Short mmCIF file of C-alpha atoms in Angstrom, two decimals:
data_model
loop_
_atom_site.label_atom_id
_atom_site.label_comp_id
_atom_site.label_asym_id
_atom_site.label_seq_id
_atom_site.Cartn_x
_atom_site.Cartn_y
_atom_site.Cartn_z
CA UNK A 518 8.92 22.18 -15.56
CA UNK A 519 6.83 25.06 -16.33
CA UNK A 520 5.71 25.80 -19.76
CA UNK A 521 7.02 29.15 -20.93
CA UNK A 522 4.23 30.15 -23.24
CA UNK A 523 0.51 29.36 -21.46
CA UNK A 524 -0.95 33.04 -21.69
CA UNK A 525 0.02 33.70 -25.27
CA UNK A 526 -1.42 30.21 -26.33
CA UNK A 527 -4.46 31.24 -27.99
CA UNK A 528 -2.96 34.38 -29.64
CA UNK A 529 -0.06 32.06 -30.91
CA UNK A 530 -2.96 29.60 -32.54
CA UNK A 531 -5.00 32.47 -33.60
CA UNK A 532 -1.98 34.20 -35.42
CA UNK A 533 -1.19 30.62 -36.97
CA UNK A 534 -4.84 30.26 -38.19
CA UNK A 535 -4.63 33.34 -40.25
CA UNK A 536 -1.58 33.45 -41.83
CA UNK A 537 -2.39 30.15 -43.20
CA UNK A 538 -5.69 31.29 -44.47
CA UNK A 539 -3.82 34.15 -46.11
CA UNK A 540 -0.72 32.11 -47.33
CA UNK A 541 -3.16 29.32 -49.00
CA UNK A 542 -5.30 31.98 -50.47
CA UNK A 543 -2.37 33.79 -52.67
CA UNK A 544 1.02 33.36 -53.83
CA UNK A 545 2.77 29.82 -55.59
CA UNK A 546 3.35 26.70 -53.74
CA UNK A 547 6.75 27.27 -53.24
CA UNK A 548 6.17 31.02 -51.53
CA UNK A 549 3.34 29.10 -49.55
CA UNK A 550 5.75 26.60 -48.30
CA UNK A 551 8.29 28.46 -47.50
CA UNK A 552 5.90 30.65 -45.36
CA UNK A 553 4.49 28.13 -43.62
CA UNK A 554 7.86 26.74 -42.84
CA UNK A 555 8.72 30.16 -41.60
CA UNK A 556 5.62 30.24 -39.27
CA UNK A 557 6.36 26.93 -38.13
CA UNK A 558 9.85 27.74 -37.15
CA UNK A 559 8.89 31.19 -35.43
CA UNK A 560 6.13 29.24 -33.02
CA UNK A 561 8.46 26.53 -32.63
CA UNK A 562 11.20 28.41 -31.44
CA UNK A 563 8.96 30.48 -29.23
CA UNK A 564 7.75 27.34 -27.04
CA UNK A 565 11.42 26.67 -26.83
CA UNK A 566 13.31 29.17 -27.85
CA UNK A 567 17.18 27.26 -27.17
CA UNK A 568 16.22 25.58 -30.15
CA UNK A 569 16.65 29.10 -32.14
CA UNK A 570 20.48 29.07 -30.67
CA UNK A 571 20.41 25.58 -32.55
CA UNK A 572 19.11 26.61 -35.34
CA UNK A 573 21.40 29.57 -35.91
CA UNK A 574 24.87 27.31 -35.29
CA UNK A 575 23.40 25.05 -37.87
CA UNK A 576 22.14 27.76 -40.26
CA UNK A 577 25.18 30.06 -39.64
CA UNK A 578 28.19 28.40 -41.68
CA UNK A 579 25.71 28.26 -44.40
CA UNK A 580 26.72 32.24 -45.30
CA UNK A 581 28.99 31.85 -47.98
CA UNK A 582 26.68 28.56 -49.85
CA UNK A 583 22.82 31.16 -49.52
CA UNK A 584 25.41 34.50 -50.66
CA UNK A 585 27.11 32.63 -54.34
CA UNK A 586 24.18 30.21 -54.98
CA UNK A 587 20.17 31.03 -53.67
CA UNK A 588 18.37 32.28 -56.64
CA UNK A 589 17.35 35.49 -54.74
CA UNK A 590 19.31 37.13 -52.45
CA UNK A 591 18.54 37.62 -48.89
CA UNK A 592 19.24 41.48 -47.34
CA UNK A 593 21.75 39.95 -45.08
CA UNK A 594 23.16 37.11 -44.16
CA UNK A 595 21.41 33.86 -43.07
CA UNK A 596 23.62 33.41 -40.09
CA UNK A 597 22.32 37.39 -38.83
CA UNK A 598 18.88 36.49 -39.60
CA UNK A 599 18.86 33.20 -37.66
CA UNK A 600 20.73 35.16 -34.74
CA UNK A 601 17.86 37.70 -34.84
CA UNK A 602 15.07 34.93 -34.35
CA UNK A 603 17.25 33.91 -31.39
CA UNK A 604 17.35 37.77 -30.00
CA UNK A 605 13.14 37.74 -30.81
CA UNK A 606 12.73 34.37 -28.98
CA UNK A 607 14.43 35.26 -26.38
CA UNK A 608 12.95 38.67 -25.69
CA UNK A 609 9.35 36.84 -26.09
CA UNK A 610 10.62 33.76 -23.34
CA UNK A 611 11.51 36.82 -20.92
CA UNK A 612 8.12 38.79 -20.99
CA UNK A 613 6.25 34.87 -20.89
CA UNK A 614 8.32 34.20 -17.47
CA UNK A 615 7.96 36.79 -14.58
CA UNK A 616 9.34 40.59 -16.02
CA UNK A 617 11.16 40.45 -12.01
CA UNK A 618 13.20 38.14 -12.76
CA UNK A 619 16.87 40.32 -13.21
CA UNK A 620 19.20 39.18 -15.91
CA UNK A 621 21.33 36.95 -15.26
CA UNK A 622 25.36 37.93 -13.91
CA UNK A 623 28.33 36.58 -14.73
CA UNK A 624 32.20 37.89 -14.18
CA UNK A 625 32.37 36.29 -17.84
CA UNK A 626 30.67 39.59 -19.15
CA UNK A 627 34.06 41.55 -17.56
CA UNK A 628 36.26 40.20 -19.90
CA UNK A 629 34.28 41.24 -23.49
CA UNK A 630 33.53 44.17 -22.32
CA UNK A 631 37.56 44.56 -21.47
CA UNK A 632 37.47 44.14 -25.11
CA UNK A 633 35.68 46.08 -26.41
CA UNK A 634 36.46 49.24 -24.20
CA UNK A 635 39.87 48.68 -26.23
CA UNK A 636 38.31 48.64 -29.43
CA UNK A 637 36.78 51.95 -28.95
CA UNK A 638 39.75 54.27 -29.34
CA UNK A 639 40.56 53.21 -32.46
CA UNK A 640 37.45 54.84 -34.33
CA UNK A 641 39.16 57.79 -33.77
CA UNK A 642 41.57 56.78 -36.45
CA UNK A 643 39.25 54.87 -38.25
CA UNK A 644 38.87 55.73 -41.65
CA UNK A 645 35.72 54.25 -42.34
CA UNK A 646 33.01 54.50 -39.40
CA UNK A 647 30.87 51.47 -41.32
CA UNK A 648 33.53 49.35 -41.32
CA UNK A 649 34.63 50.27 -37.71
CA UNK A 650 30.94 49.28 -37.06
CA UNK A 651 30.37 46.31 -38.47
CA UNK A 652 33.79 44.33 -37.04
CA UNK A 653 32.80 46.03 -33.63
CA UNK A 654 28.84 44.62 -34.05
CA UNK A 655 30.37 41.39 -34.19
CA UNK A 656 31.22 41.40 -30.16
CA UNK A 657 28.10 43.22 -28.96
CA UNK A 658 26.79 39.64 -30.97
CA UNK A 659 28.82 37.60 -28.68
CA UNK A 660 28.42 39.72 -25.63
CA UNK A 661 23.94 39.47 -26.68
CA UNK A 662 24.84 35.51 -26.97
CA UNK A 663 27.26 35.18 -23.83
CA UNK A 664 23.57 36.60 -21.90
CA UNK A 665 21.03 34.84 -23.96
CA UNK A 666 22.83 31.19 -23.31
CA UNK A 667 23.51 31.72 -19.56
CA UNK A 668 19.49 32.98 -19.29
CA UNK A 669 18.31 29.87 -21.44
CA UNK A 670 20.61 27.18 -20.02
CA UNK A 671 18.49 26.88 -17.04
CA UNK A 672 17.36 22.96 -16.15
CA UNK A 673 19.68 21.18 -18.56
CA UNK A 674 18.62 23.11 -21.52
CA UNK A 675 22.08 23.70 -21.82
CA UNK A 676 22.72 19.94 -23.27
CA UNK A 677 20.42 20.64 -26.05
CA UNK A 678 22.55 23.87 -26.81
CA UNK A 679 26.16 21.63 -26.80
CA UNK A 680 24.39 18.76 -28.76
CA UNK A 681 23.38 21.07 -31.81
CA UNK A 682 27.01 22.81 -31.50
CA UNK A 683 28.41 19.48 -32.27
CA UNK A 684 25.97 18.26 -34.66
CA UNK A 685 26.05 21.41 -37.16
CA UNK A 686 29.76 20.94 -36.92
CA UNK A 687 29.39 17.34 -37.64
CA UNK A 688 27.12 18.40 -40.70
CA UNK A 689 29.74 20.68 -42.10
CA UNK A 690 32.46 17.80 -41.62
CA UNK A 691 29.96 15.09 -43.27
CA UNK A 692 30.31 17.73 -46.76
CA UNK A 693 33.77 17.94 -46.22
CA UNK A 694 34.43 14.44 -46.22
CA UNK A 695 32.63 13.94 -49.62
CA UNK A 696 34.58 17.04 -51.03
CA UNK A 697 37.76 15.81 -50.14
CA UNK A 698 36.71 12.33 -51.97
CA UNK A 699 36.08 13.83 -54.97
CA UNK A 700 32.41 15.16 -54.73
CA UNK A 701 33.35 18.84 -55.47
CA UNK A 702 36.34 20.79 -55.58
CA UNK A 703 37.98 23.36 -57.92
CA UNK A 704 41.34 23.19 -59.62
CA UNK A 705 43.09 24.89 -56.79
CA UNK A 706 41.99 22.59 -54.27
CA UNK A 707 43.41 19.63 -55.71
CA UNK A 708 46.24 18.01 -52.88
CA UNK A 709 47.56 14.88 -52.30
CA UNK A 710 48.73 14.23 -56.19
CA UNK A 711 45.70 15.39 -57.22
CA UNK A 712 43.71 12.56 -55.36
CA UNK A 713 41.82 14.46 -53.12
CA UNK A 714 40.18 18.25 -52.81
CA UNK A 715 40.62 20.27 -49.62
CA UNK A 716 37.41 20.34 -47.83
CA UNK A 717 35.64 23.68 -47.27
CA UNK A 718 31.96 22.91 -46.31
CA UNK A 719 29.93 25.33 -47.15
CA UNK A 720 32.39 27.95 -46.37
CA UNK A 721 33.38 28.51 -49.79
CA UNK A 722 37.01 28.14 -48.52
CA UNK A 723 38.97 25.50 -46.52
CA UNK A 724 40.75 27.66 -44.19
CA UNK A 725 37.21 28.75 -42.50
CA UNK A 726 36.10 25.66 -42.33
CA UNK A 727 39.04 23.94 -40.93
CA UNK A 728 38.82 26.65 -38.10
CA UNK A 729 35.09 25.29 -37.47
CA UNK A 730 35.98 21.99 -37.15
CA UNK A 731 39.18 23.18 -35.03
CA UNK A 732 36.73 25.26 -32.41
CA UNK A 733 34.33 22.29 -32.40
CA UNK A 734 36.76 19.07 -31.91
CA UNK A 735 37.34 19.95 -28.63
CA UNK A 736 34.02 19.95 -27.52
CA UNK A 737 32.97 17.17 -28.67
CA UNK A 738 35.74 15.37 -27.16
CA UNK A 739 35.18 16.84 -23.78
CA UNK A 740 31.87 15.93 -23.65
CA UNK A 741 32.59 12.55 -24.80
CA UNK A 742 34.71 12.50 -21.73
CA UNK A 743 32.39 13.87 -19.49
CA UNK A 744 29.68 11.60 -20.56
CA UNK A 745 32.19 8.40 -20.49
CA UNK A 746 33.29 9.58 -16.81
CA UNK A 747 29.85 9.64 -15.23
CA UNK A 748 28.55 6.54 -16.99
CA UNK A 749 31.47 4.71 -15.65
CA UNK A 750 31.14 6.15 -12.07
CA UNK A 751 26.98 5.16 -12.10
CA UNK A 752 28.29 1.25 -13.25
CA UNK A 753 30.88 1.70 -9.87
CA UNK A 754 28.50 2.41 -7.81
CA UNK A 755 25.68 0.65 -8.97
CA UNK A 756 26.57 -2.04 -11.79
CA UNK A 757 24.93 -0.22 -14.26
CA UNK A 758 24.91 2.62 -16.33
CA UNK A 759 22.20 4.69 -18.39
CA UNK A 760 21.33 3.93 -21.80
CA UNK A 761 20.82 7.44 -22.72
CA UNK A 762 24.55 8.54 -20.92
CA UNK A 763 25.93 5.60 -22.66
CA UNK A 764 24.49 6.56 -26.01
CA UNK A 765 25.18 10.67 -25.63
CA UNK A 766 29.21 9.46 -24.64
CA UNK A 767 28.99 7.51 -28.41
CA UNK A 768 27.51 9.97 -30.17
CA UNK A 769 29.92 12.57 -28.93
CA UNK A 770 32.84 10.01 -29.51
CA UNK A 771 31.99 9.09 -33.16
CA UNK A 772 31.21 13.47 -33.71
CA UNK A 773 34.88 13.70 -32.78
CA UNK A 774 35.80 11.13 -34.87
CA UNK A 775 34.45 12.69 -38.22
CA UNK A 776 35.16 16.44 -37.11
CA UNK A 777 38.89 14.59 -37.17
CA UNK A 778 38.11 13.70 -40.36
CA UNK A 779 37.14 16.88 -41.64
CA UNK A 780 39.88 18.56 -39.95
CA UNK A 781 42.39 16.64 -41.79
CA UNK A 782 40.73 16.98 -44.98
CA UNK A 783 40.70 20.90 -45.13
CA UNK A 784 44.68 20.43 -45.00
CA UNK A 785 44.74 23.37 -43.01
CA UNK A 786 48.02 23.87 -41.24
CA UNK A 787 46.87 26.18 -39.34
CA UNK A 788 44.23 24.49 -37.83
CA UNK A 789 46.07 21.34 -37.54
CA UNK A 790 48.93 23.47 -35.06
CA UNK A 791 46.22 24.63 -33.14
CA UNK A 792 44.08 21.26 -32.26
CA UNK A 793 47.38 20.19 -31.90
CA UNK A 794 48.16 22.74 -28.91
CA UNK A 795 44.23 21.98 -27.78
CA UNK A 796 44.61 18.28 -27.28
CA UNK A 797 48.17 18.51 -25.55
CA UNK A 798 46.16 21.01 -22.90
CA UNK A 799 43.17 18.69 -22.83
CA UNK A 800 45.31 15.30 -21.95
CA UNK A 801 47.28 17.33 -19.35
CA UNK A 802 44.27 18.75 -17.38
CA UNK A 803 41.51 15.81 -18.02
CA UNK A 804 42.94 13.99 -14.84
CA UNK A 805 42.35 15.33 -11.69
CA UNK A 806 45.58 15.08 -10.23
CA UNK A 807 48.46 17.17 -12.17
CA UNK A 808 51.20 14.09 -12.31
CA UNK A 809 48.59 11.22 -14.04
CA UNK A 810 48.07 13.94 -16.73
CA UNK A 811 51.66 14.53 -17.59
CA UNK A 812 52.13 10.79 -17.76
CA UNK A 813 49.30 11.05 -20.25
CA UNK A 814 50.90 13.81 -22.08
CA UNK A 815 54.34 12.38 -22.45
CA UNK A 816 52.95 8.96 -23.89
CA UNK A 817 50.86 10.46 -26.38
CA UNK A 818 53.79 12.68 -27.26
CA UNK A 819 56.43 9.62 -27.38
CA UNK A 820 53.72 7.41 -29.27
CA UNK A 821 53.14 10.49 -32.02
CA UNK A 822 56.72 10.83 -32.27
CA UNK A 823 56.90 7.05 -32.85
CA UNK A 824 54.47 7.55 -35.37
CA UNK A 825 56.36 10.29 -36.98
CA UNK A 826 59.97 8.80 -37.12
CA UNK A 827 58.65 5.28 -38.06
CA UNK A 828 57.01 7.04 -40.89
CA UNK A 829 53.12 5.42 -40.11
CA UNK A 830 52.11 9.34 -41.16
CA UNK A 831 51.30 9.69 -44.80
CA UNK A 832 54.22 11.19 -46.21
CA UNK A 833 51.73 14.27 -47.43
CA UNK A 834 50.60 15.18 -44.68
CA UNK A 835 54.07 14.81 -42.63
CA UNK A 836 55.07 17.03 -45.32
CA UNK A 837 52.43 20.15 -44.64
CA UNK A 838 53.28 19.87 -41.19
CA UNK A 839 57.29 20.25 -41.76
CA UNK A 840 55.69 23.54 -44.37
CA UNK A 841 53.96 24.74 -41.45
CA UNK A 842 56.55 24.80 -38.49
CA UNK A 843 59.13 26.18 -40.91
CA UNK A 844 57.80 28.70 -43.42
CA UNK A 845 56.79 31.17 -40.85
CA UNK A 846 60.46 31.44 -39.23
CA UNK A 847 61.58 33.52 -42.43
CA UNK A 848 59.40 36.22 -41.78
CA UNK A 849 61.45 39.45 -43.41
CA UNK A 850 61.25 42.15 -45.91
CA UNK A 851 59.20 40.47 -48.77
CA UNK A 852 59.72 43.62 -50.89
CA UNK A 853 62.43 42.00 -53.16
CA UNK A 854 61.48 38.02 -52.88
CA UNK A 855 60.77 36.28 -55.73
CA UNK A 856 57.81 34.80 -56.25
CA UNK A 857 57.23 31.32 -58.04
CA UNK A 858 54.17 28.53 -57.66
CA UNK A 859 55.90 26.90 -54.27
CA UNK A 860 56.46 30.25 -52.29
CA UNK A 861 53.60 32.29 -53.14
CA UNK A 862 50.55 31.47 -50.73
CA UNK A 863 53.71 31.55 -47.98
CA UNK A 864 54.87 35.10 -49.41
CA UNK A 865 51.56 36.50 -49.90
CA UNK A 866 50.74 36.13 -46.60
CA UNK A 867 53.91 37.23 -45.02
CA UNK A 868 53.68 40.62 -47.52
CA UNK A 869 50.31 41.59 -46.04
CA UNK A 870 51.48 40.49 -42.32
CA UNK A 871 54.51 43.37 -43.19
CA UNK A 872 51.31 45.46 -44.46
CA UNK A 873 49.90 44.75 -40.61
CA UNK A 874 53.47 45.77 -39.32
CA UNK A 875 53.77 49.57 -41.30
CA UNK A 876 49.87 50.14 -39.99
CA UNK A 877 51.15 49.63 -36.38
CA UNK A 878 54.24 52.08 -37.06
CA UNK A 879 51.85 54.64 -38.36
CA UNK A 880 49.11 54.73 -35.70
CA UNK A 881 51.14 52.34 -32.80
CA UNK A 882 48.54 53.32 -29.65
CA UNK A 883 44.67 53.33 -31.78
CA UNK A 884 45.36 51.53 -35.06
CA UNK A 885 43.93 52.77 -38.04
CA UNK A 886 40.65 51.91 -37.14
CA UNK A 887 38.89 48.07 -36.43
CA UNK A 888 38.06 46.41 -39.48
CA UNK A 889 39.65 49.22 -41.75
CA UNK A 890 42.52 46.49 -42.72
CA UNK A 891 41.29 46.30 -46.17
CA UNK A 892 40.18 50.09 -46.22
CA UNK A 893 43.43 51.38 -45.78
CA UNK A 894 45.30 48.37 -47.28
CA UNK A 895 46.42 50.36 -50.65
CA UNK A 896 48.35 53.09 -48.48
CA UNK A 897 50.85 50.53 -46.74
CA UNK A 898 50.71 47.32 -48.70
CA UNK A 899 53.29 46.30 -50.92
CA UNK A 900 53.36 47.52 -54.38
CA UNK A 901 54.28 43.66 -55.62
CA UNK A 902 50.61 42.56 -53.66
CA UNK A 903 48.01 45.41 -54.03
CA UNK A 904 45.64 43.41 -53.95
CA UNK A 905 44.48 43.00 -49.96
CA UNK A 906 42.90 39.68 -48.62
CA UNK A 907 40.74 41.46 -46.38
CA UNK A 908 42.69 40.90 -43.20
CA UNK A 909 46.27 40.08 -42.24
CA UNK A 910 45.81 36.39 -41.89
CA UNK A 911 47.55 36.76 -38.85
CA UNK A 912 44.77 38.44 -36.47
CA UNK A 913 47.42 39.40 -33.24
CA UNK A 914 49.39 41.56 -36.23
CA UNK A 915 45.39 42.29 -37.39
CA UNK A 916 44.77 44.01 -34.37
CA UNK A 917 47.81 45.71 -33.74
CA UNK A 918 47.55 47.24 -37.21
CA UNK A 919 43.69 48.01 -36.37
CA UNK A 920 43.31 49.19 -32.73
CA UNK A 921 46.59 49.32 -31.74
CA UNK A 922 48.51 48.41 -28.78
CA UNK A 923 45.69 49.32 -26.71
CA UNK A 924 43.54 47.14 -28.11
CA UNK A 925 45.73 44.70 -28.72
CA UNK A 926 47.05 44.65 -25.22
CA UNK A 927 42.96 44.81 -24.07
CA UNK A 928 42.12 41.68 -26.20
CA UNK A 929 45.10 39.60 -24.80
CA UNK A 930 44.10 40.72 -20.89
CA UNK A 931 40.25 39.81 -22.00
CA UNK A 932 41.23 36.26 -23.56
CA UNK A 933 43.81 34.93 -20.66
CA UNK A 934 41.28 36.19 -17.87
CA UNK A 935 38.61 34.11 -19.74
CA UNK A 936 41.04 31.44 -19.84
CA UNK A 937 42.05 31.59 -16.01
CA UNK A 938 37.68 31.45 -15.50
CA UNK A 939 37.96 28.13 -17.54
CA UNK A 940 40.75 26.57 -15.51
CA UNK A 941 39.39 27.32 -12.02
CA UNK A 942 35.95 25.70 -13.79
CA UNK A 943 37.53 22.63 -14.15
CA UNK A 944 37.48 22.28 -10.28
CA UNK A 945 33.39 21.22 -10.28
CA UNK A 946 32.85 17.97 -9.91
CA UNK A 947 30.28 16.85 -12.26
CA UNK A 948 31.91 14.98 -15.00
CA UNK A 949 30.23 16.27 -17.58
CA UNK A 950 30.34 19.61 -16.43
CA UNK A 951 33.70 18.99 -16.24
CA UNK A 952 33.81 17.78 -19.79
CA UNK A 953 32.23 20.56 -20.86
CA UNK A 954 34.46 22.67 -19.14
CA UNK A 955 37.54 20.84 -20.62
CA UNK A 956 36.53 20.94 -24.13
CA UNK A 957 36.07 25.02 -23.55
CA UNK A 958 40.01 24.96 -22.47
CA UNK A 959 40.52 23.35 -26.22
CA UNK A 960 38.58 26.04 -27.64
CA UNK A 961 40.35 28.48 -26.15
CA UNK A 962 43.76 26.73 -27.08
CA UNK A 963 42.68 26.06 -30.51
CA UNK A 964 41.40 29.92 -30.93
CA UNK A 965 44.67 31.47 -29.96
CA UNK A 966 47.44 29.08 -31.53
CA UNK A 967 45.18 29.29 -35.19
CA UNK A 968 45.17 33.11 -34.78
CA UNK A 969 48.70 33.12 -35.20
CA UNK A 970 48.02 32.99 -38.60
CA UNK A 971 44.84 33.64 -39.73
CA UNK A 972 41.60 35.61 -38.19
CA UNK A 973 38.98 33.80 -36.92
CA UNK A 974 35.97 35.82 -36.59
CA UNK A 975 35.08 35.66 -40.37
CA UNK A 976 32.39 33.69 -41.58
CA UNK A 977 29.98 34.06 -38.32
CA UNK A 978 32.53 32.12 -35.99
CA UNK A 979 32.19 34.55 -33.85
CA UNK A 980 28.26 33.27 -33.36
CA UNK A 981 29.97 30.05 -32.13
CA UNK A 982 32.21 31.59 -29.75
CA UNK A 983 29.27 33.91 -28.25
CA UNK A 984 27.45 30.73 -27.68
CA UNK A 985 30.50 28.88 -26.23
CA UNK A 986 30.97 32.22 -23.83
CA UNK A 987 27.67 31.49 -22.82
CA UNK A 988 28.26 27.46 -22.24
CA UNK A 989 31.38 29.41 -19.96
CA UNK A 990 29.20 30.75 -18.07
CA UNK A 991 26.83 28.36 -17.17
CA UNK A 992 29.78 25.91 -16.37
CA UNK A 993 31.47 29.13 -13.91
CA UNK A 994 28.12 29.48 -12.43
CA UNK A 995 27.02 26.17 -11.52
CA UNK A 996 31.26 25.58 -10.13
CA UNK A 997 30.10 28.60 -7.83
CA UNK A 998 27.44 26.39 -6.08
#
C-alpha cells in the first residue's frame, strides 16, 4: 500500500514546526491546546484522510449540544466544519495520488441528481432564495459525500468508514441510555410514570435522535451478519476462523444491541414503525434463497405476536405502539378539534400536515419553494397553531407543499431506483459485502416508513446518508466485478 503523502512530507513537518513555535509563544493554555489539537487533527487526517469522514459522523450529531452550550459560538455548525476538513482532505489525497486518475463513476450519482433536477423548479416560487439554498446545499453535501466515499473506499478503507458509522451511533445511544435512566431530562420528557426520560443524545430532542439510531441499527446488524457469515464459512472450510472477523462480528452484534437500546429509549413511534418495516425486509432478503427467508419472516412475526398477545411487552410501550398505528387514521379538518393534554402533540402535527396540504393546493406543480415551509407557514397554517415547527413532520406532505408534485414525484423515482441498485447488490457474494449491502436495504426501509411522519434531513442526517450513498456505491461497484 502506497503512502498517500511522501512529497509533501517535509512541508507537512515544516508547517507543524512553526505553528507550534508560534502557538507556544502567545495566547493561554487552553487557545494553545486547542490549536495544537487542531493541527494535529488537520495532519492526521491528511495521511489518511477516511478518518475525516469518521470524524465528521462522530462530530456531526453534536450540532444542537456546541449551538445551546459552548461558551463561544462557532460561525457554523460543527457538523459543516468537520464536513469541510473532509472536502480539504480529500482534495489534498487527490493532488498527493496521480492528478490522471478520473473520478470515480457510479449510476448511484443518477439518482441524486434525479433529485435535485426536481428541486430546481420550485425556486421559482420560492419565497425566500436563502432558504431555498440552504435545504438544496444539503444534497450537493450528499452528492460531494456519495463521490468522496466511493474515491476513498479503495483497499478496505471502506471498513474503517462503516466501523466509525456504527461507533458514533453507538456513542449517541451510550448518552441516551443514561438519559433515559435518569441522568438528564426535562419535565416534558418524563414517560413511563415518570420513571424514565426519553433519550435525545445530543440532539437536543428525541425524535432526531431516535431517527439516528433508526438509520444506524440496520447497519450494524448487517454487518454483524456479514461478519458472522464469513467467519462461519472460513471454520467450514478450514476449522477455524479469524480472531479479528470473530471479534468485528461481536462488536457489531453488541453495537446493535445498545443502538436497540437507545432506540427504545427515545420512545419514538416513529422510529420504532420504521426499524420495524427495516428488520421485516432484512429477515426476508438475508437468505439467499427467497422461501428460507419467508420462513424466517413468518416465525419472527408469529413469535412477536406471541409476545404481544401473551402480554411479555411492557404494557407502556405496547401502549405507544397501539398510539402510533391508530392516531394517524383520523387525519381530517383540525380547524374545530379540541385540544386537551392527550390529543395535542397528535393534533399539532396533523394541523401543520393540513398546513402542508393548502401549500400543495396553492402551488400543486413547484411548491412554494424548498425549505420555505416555515417561511410561508403564517399564510396557510391554522389560525388555532400559528406557531410553525419548521417542517410538516411528515416530509412526503413536506415536499409536496415545497417543490411540488414535480419534485415530489422526482424524489420518489430517485429513492426506489436507489433502492432497486441495493437489491440487485445483494447478489455479490462476499458476505460481508453482502452484509453491508443488507443493512443499506434497512436504511432505506427505515428512511422511508419514518418519513411518513417526520423529516429526516434535520440535524446533519443527511451527512450520514451521503456517506451511506457512498458505502452504496462501493458495494454496486465491487457486485459489478
Amino acid at each position: 500500500m502506497t503512502r498517500p503523502y511522501p512529497a509533501f512530507r517535509p512541508v507537512l513537518w515544516l508547517m507543524l514546526a512553526l505553528l507550534l513555535g508560534v502557538a507556544v509563544s502567545s495566547g493561554p493554555l487552553v487557545e494553545v491546546g486547542g490549536t495544537l489539537g487542531f493541527v494535529a487533527v488537520c495532519l492526521l487526517v491528511l495521511v489518511e484522510p477516511t478518518l475525516a469522514i469518521v470524524l465528521m459522523l462522530g462530530l456531526a450529531p453534536l450540532k444542537t449540544l456546541i449551538a445551546t452550550e459552548a461558551p463561544l459560538p462557532l460561525p457554523v455548525d460543527i457538523g459543516q466544519l468537520a464536513f469541510a476538513l473532509a472536502v480539504f482532505a480529500w482534495l489534498m489525497n487527490r493532488v498527493a495520488r496521480q492528478k490522471t486518475i478520473p473520478l470515480p463513476r457510479t449510476r448511484i450519482y443518477l439518482p441524486l441528481l434525479v433529485i435535485m433536477a426536481g428541486f430546481v423548479p420550485s425556486l421559482f416560487s420560492a419565497t425566500s432564495s436563502p432558504a431555498w439554498v440552504s435545504e438544496f446545499l444539503k444534497w450537493v453535501e450528499m452528492l460531494l459525500l456519495l463521490l468522496i466515499v466511493l474515491d476513498l473506499g479503495y483497499e478496505g478503507r471502506w471498513t474503517w468508514v462503516v466501523f466509525g458509522a456504527v461507533l458514533a451511533a453507538v456513542l449517541q445511544a451510550a448518552i441516551g441510555l443514561y438519559e433515559y435512566f435518569g441522568g438528564s431530562g426535562a419535565g416534558h420528557l418524563w414517560i413511563a410514570d415518570y420513571q424514565h426520560f426519553r433519550a435525545f443524545g445530543t440532539f437536543g430532542q428525541p425524535n432526531p435522535f431516535s431517527a439516528f439510531m433508526g438509520l444506524s441499527l440496520p447497519l450494524a446488524l448487517g454487518m454483524a451478519w456479514g461478519y458472522t457469515l464469513r467467519g462461519y464459512g472460513a471454520w467450514r472450510e478450514t476449522g477455524k476462523t479469524w480472531l479479528g472477523t470473530g471479534l468485528l462480528a461481536l462488536f457489531y452484534a453488541v453495537s446493535a444491541v445498545l443502538l436497540l437500546g437507545g432506540l427504545i429509549a427515545s420512545w419514538g413511534r416513529g422510529a420504532w414503525l420504521g426499524f420495524g418495516a427495516a428488520v421485516t425486509v432484512m429477515v426476508f432478503l438475508a437468505p439467499r434463497q427467497w422461501w428460507r427467508g419467508a420462513l424466517l419472516m413468518a416465525a419472527a412475526g408469529f413469535l412477536v405476536a406471541l409476545l404481544w398477545l401473551a402480554g411479555f411487552l411492557p404494557p407502556s410501550i405496547q401502549d405507544r405502539i397501539d398510539n402510533a398505528l391508530t392516531e394517524f387514521t383520523g387525519f381530517g379538518d383540525m380547524r374545530g378539534v379540541a385540544i386537551s393534554t392527550d390529543n395535542f402533540a397528535i393534533v399539532e402535527r396533523l394541523a401543520h400536515w393540513q398546513a402542508a396540504t393548502y401549500m400543495a393546493s396553492a402551488r400543486p406543480f413547484t411548491g412554494v419553494g424548498l425549505g420555505n415551509y416555515e417561511v410561508v407557514y403564517p399564510r396557510y397554517g391554522i389560525p388555532s397553531w400559528p406557531r410553525p415547527l419548521g417542517h410538516a413532520h411528515n416530509d412526503y406532505l413536506n415536499l409536496l407543499a415545497e417543490t411540488g408534485m414535480i419534485g415530489l414525484a422526482a424524489y420518489l423515482v430517485g429513492w426506489m431506483t436507489i433502492g432497486y441498485w441495493t437489491l440487485r447488490a445483494l447478489g455479490q457474494s462476499d458476505p460481508v459485502l453482502r452484509g453491508l449491502t443488507l443493512g443499506l436495504l434497512g436504511i432505506w426501509t427505515h428512511l422511508a416508513v419514518h418519513s411518513v411522519v417526520d423529516k429526516l434531513y434535520v440535524n446533519n442526517l443527511f451527512l450520514h446518508l451521503g456517506v451511506m450513498l457512498g458505502l452504496l456505491a462501493i458495494a454496486y461497484r465491487r457486485y459489478q466485478l
